[in-house]
Amino acid sequence: MQFFNRATLLVLLILVTSGCTTNSEQQKQQAATNDTAMVQDFSDPRDPFETVNRELWDFNWNILDKYLLRPLAVGYSEYLPQPAQTGVRNFVTNLEEPGYALNSLLQGKVKKSGTAAGRFVINSTIGILGIFDVAKYIGLEQHKEDFGQTMAVAGVGNGPYAMIPVYGPTTARDFSGDFVDGMIFPLYLLTWPESILKLGVKAIYTRADLLQQERMINSSTDSYIFVKEVYYQSQNFKIHDGNPPLKKEEEFDEAFLDEID
């Protein structure tokens, strides 16, 4: 994928124009100073490693996704019966319910904490290890709360944005939050192969959810920036329990935000 950096192109244009209009060394130095300030104006303070992140996004989207993840997601979506898909998703998310319960409690959401704990007990037993979401049918709806959200509620900043190979977009806060969530029962009981298998399965069904929305990425002017902004919007959406204080012009398609949750 070819990325277009508008700021860089603008700087190059100014340099060329400056060279054509004058040979004065002093004027060239002044132009270089102005160009540096212009680049800083266009930079994203949330993304100090943008150059590297763009290369990693290119690898994730044009190589890893194109040749591995998307084909697996298409096969999963088309050939695995819907009841089986639901069972797989239920089993994986049931393993995360104790984490939802603990994080809800840390955020002061006592009722949601009790609901998550009840869901885990009911679905792990009556629901046969979580394959069947029995708790949903008795009124216990799922509420996802992770440690990244908990830190956000506590006032911890995001830290730098990062595009990680295979893992995808994240921030320092969310990445460390995911690590902490992995230390909560029963996830810490999983062996490395089991943990990798869980992450792989989750990645496949999450990617399958995005098959209908991927045209938005492909048709965007700059797919890297689009994905980054959607990530931050989705993060904000979850932190504020689906009611974020967003400006109208900054809002993305709500269906897209729901799918990447």
CSV table of C-alpha atoms in Angstrom, one decimal:
chain,number,residue,atom,x,y,z
A,1,MET,CA,0.0,0.0,0.0
A,2,GLN,CA,1.3,3.4,-0.9
A,3,PHE,CA,0.9,6.1,1.8
A,4,PHE,CA,0.6,9.8,0.9
A,5,ASN,CA,2.1,12.1,3.5
A,6,ARG,CA,0.7,15.5,2.7
A,7,ALA,CA,2.9,17.4,5.0
A,8,THR,CA,6.1,15.9,3.4
A,9,LEU,CA,4.9,16.7,-0.1
A,10,LEU,CA,4.1,20.2,0.9
A,11,VAL,CA,7.6,20.6,2.4
A,12,LEU,CA,9.2,19.3,-0.7
A,13,LEU,CA,7.2,21.7,-2.9
A,14,ILE,CA,8.3,24.7,-0.7
A,15,LEU,CA,12.0,23.6,-0.9
A,16,VAL,CA,11.9,23.3,-4.7
A,17,THR,CA,10.2,26.7,-5.0
A,18,SER,CA,12.7,28.3,-2.7
A,19,GLY,CA,15.6,26.9,-4.7
A,20,CYS,CA,14.2,28.2,-8.0
A,21,THR,CA,13.6,31.8,-6.7
A,22,THR,CA,16.9,32.4,-4.9
A,23,ASN,CA,20.4,31.1,-4.3
A,24,SER,CA,20.8,32.9,-1.1
A,25,GLU,CA,22.1,30.6,1.6
A,26,GLN,CA,20.5,32.7,4.3
A,27,GLN,CA,17.1,32.4,2.6
A,28,LYS,CA,17.5,28.6,2.2
A,29,GLN,CA,18.2,28.3,5.9
A,30,GLN,CA,15.2,30.4,6.7
A,31,ALA,CA,13.0,28.3,4.4
A,32,ALA,CA,14.3,25.1,6.1
A,33,THR,CA,13.3,26.6,9.5
A,34,ASN,CA,9.8,27.4,8.3
A,35,ASP,CA,9.5,24.0,6.8
A,36,THR,CA,10.4,22.3,10.0
A,37,ALA,CA,7.7,24.3,11.8
A,38,MET,CA,5.2,23.4,9.2
A,39,VAL,CA,5.9,19.7,9.6
A,40,GLN,CA,5.4,20.0,13.3
A,41,ASP,CA,2.1,21.8,12.8
A,42,PHE,CA,0.8,18.8,10.7
A,43,SER,CA,2.1,16.1,13.1
A,44,ASP,CA,-0.2,14.2,15.5
A,45,PRO,CA,1.1,14.5,19.1
A,46,ARG,CA,-0.7,11.2,19.9
A,47,ASP,CA,1.4,9.4,17.3
A,48,PRO,CA,5.1,10.3,17.8
A,49,PHE,CA,6.2,7.1,16.0
A,50,GLU,CA,4.0,7.6,12.9
A,51,THR,CA,6.7,6.8,10.3
A,52,VAL,CA,7.3,3.3,11.8
A,53,ASN,CA,3.6,2.8,12.6
A,54,ARG,CA,2.7,3.4,8.9
A,55,GLU,CA,5.2,0.7,7.8
A,56,LEU,CA,3.7,-1.7,10.3
A,57,TRP,CA,0.2,-0.9,9.2
A,58,ASP,CA,1.2,-1.6,5.6
A,59,PHE,CA,2.5,-5.0,6.7
A,60,ASN,CA,-0.6,-5.8,8.8
A,61,TRP,CA,-3.1,-4.7,6.1
A,62,ASN,CA,-1.4,-5.5,2.8
A,63,ILE,CA,0.4,-8.7,3.7
A,64,LEU,CA,-0.8,-10.3,7.0
A,65,ASP,CA,-4.5,-9.4,6.4
A,66,LYS,CA,-4.5,-10.0,2.7
A,67,TYR,CA,-2.8,-13.3,2.6
A,68,LEU,CA,-3.8,-14.8,6.0
A,69,LEU,CA,-6.3,-13.2,8.3
A,70,ARG,CA,-8.9,-12.1,5.7
A,71,PRO,CA,-9.0,-15.6,3.9
A,72,LEU,CA,-9.4,-17.2,7.3
A,73,ALA,CA,-12.2,-14.8,8.2
A,74,VAL,CA,-14.0,-15.4,4.9
A,75,GLY,CA,-13.7,-19.2,5.4
A,76,TYR,CA,-15.0,-18.9,9.0
A,77,SER,CA,-17.9,-16.7,7.9
A,78,GLU,CA,-18.9,-18.8,4.9
A,79,TYR,CA,-18.3,-22.4,6.0
A,80,LEU,CA,-18.7,-22.5,9.7
A,81,PRO,CA,-22.5,-22.8,10.6
A,82,GLN,CA,-23.9,-19.8,12.5
A,83,PRO,CA,-24.6,-21.8,15.7
A,84,ALA,CA,-21.0,-22.9,15.8
A,85,GLN,CA,-19.8,-19.3,15.3
A,86,THR,CA,-21.9,-18.2,18.1
A,87,GLY,CA,-20.7,-21.0,20.4
A,88,VAL,CA,-17.0,-20.2,19.6
A,89,ARG,CA,-17.6,-16.5,20.4
A,90,ASN,CA,-19.5,-17.3,23.6
A,91,PHE,CA,-16.7,-19.7,24.8
A,92,VAL,CA,-14.0,-17.1,24.2
A,93,THR,CA,-15.8,-14.1,25.8
A,94,ASN,CA,-16.9,-16.3,28.8
A,95,LEU,CA,-13.2,-16.6,29.7
A,96,GLU,CA,-13.1,-12.8,29.9
A,97,GLU,CA,-16.1,-12.4,32.1
A,98,PRO,CA,-14.2,-12.4,35.4
A,99,GLY,CA,-12.1,-9.6,34.0
A,100,TYR,CA,-15.2,-7.7,33.1
A,101,ALA,CA,-16.5,-8.2,36.7
A,102,LEU,CA,-13.2,-7.0,38.3
A,103,ASN,CA,-12.8,-4.0,36.1
A,104,SER,CA,-16.5,-3.0,36.5
A,105,LEU,CA,-15.9,-3.1,40.3
A,106,LEU,CA,-12.8,-1.0,40.1
A,107,GLN,CA,-14.7,1.6,38.1
A,108,GLY,CA,-17.5,1.7,40.7
A,109,LYS,CA,-20.0,-0.1,38.5
A,110,VAL,CA,-21.1,-2.5,41.2
A,111,LYS,CA,-24.2,-3.7,39.4
A,112,LYS,CA,-22.4,-4.5,36.2
A,113,SER,CA,-19.7,-6.3,38.3
A,114,GLY,CA,-22.3,-8.6,39.8
A,115,THR,CA,-23.9,-9.2,36.4
A,116,ALA,CA,-20.6,-10.2,34.9
A,117,ALA,CA,-19.8,-12.5,37.8
A,118,GLY,CA,-23.2,-14.1,37.6
A,119,ARG,CA,-22.8,-14.5,33.8
A,120,PHE,CA,-19.6,-16.4,34.3
A,121,VAL,CA,-21.0,-18.8,36.9
A,122,ILE,CA,-24.2,-19.5,35.0
A,123,ASN,CA,-22.6,-19.9,31.5
A,124,SER,CA,-19.7,-21.9,32.8
A,125,THR,CA,-22.0,-24.4,34.3
A,126,ILE,CA,-25.5,-24.5,32.8
A,127,GLY,CA,-24.1,-23.0,29.6
A,128,ILE,CA,-21.4,-25.8,29.3
A,129,LEU,CA,-18.2,-23.8,29.7
A,130,GLY,CA,-19.8,-20.8,28.1
A,131,ILE,CA,-20.7,-22.3,24.8
A,132,PHE,CA,-24.3,-21.3,25.4
A,133,ASP,CA,-25.1,-17.8,26.7
A,134,VAL,CA,-27.8,-19.0,29.1
A,135,ALA,CA,-27.4,-15.9,31.2
A,136,LYS,CA,-28.5,-13.6,28.4
A,137,TYR,CA,-31.9,-15.3,28.3
A,138,ILE,CA,-32.5,-14.7,32.0
A,139,GLY,CA,-31.7,-11.0,31.7
A,140,LEU,CA,-28.0,-10.8,32.4
A,141,GLU,CA,-26.6,-8.8,29.5
A,142,GLN,CA,-22.9,-8.7,28.8
A,143,HIS,CA,-21.0,-5.5,29.6
A,144,LYS,CA,-17.3,-5.5,28.5
A,145,GLU,CA,-15.0,-3.6,30.8
A,146,ASP,CA,-11.2,-4.0,30.4
A,147,PHE,CA,-8.3,-2.6,32.5
A,148,GLY,CA,-7.5,-0.1,29.8
A,149,GLN,CA,-10.9,1.4,30.4
A,150,THR,CA,-10.3,1.2,34.1
A,151,MET,CA,-7.1,3.2,33.8
A,152,ALA,CA,-8.8,5.8,31.6
A,153,VAL,CA,-11.5,6.3,34.2
A,154,ALA,CA,-8.8,6.7,36.8
A,155,GLY,CA,-7.3,9.5,34.7
A,156,VAL,CA,-4.3,7.6,33.2
A,157,GLY,CA,-3.4,9.0,29.8
A,158,ASN,CA,-3.2,7.0,26.6
A,159,GLY,CA,0.5,7.4,26.0
A,160,PRO,CA,1.8,7.0,22.4
A,161,TYR,CA,-0.3,5.3,19.7
A,162,ALA,CA,1.3,2.2,18.3
A,163,MET,CA,0.6,-0.2,15.4
A,164,ILE,CA,1.9,-3.6,16.4
A,165,PRO,CA,2.5,-6.5,14.0
A,166,VAL,CA,-0.4,-9.0,14.1
A,167,TYR,CA,-1.8,-7.2,17.2
A,168,GLY,CA,-3.0,-4.1,15.4
A,169,PRO,CA,-3.6,-0.6,16.6
A,170,THR,CA,-3.3,0.2,20.3
A,171,THR,CA,-1.9,2.7,22.8
A,172,ALA,CA,0.6,2.3,25.7
A,173,ARG,CA,-2.3,2.3,28.2
A,174,ASP,CA,-4.5,-0.2,26.3
A,175,PHE,CA,-1.6,-2.5,25.6
A,176,SER,CA,-0.6,-2.6,29.2
A,177,GLY,CA,-4.2,-3.0,30.2
A,178,ASP,CA,-4.5,-6.1,27.9
A,179,PHE,CA,-1.5,-7.6,29.7
A,180,VAL,CA,-3.1,-7.1,33.1
A,181,ASP,CA,-6.4,-8.5,31.9
A,182,GLY,CA,-4.5,-11.6,30.8
A,183,MET,CA,-3.4,-12.1,34.4
A,184,ILE,CA,-6.9,-12.4,35.7
A,185,PHE,CA,-8.6,-15.8,36.4
A,186,PRO,CA,-9.1,-18.0,34.3
A,187,LEU,CA,-6.9,-16.5,31.6
A,188,TYR,CA,-3.7,-16.8,33.6
A,189,LEU,CA,-4.3,-20.6,33.7
A,190,LEU,CA,-3.9,-20.9,30.0
A,191,THR,CA,-0.6,-22.1,28.6
A,192,TRP,CA,1.2,-20.1,25.9
A,193,PRO,CA,-0.2,-22.3,23.0
A,194,GLU,CA,-3.7,-22.0,24.5
A,195,SER,CA,-3.4,-18.2,24.8
A,196,ILE,CA,-2.2,-17.9,21.3
A,197,LEU,CA,-5.1,-20.1,20.1
A,198,LYS,CA,-7.6,-17.9,22.0
A,199,LEU,CA,-6.1,-14.7,20.5
A,200,GLY,CA,-6.1,-16.3,17.0
A,201,VAL,CA,-9.7,-17.4,17.2
A,202,LYS,CA,-10.8,-14.0,18.5
A,203,ALA,CA,-8.9,-12.2,15.7
A,204,ILE,CA,-10.6,-14.4,13.1
A,205,TYR,CA,-14.1,-13.8,14.2
A,206,THR,CA,-13.4,-10.1,14.9
A,207,ARG,CA,-12.1,-9.8,11.3
A,208,ALA,CA,-15.1,-11.7,10.0
A,209,ASP,CA,-17.3,-9.0,11.6
A,210,LEU,CA,-15.5,-6.4,9.6
A,211,LEU,CA,-15.9,-7.9,6.2
A,212,GLN,CA,-18.9,-5.7,5.4
A,213,GLN,CA,-17.1,-2.6,6.7
A,214,GLU,CA,-13.7,-3.0,5.0
A,215,ARG,CA,-14.7,-1.0,2.0
A,216,MET,CA,-14.6,2.1,4.3
A,217,ILE,CA,-10.9,1.5,4.9
A,218,ASN,CA,-10.2,0.8,1.2
A,219,SER,CA,-12.0,3.8,0.0
A,220,SER,CA,-10.5,6.2,2.5
A,221,THR,CA,-8.0,8.8,1.3
A,222,ASP,CA,-5.5,7.7,3.9
A,223,SER,CA,-6.3,4.3,5.4
A,224,TYR,CA,-3.7,4.7,8.2
A,225,ILE,CA,-5.2,7.9,9.5
A,226,PHE,CA,-8.7,6.5,9.1
A,227,VAL,CA,-8.0,3.4,11.1
A,228,LYS,CA,-6.2,5.4,13.8
A,229,GLU,CA,-9.1,7.8,14.2
A,230,VAL,CA,-11.7,5.0,14.3
A,231,TYR,CA,-9.6,3.3,17.0
A,232,TYR,CA,-9.7,6.5,19.1
A,233,GLN,CA,-13.4,6.9,18.5
A,234,SER,CA,-14.1,3.3,19.4
A,235,GLN,CA,-12.0,3.6,22.5
A,236,ASN,CA,-13.9,6.8,23.6
A,237,PHE,CA,-17.1,5.0,22.8
A,238,LYS,CA,-16.3,2.2,25.2
A,239,ILE,CA,-14.9,4.3,28.0
A,240,HIS,CA,-18.1,6.3,28.1
A,241,ASP,CA,-20.3,3.2,27.9
A,242,GLY,CA,-21.7,4.0,24.5
A,243,ASN,CA,-22.4,7.7,25.1
A,244,PRO,CA,-19.2,9.6,24.3
A,245,PRO,CA,-19.1,13.4,24.2
A,246,LEU,CA,-18.2,13.5,20.5
A,247,LYS,CA,-18.6,16.4,18.2
A,248,LYS,CA,-20.9,15.7,15.3
A,249,GLU,CA,-18.2,16.1,12.6
A,250,GLU,CA,-15.9,13.7,14.3
A,251,GLU,CA,-18.4,10.8,14.5
A,252,PHE,CA,-17.9,7.6,12.5
A,253,ASP,CA,-20.5,5.1,11.4
A,254,GLU,CA,-21.9,3.6,14.6
A,255,ALA,CA,-22.2,0.2,13.0
A,256,PHE,CA,-18.5,0.2,12.3
A,257,LEU,CA,-17.7,1.2,15.9
A,258,ASP,CA,-20.0,-1.7,17.2
A,259,GLU,CA,-18.2,-4.2,14.9
A,260,ILE,CA,-14.7,-3.4,16.2
A,261,ASP,CA,-15.7,-3.7,19.9
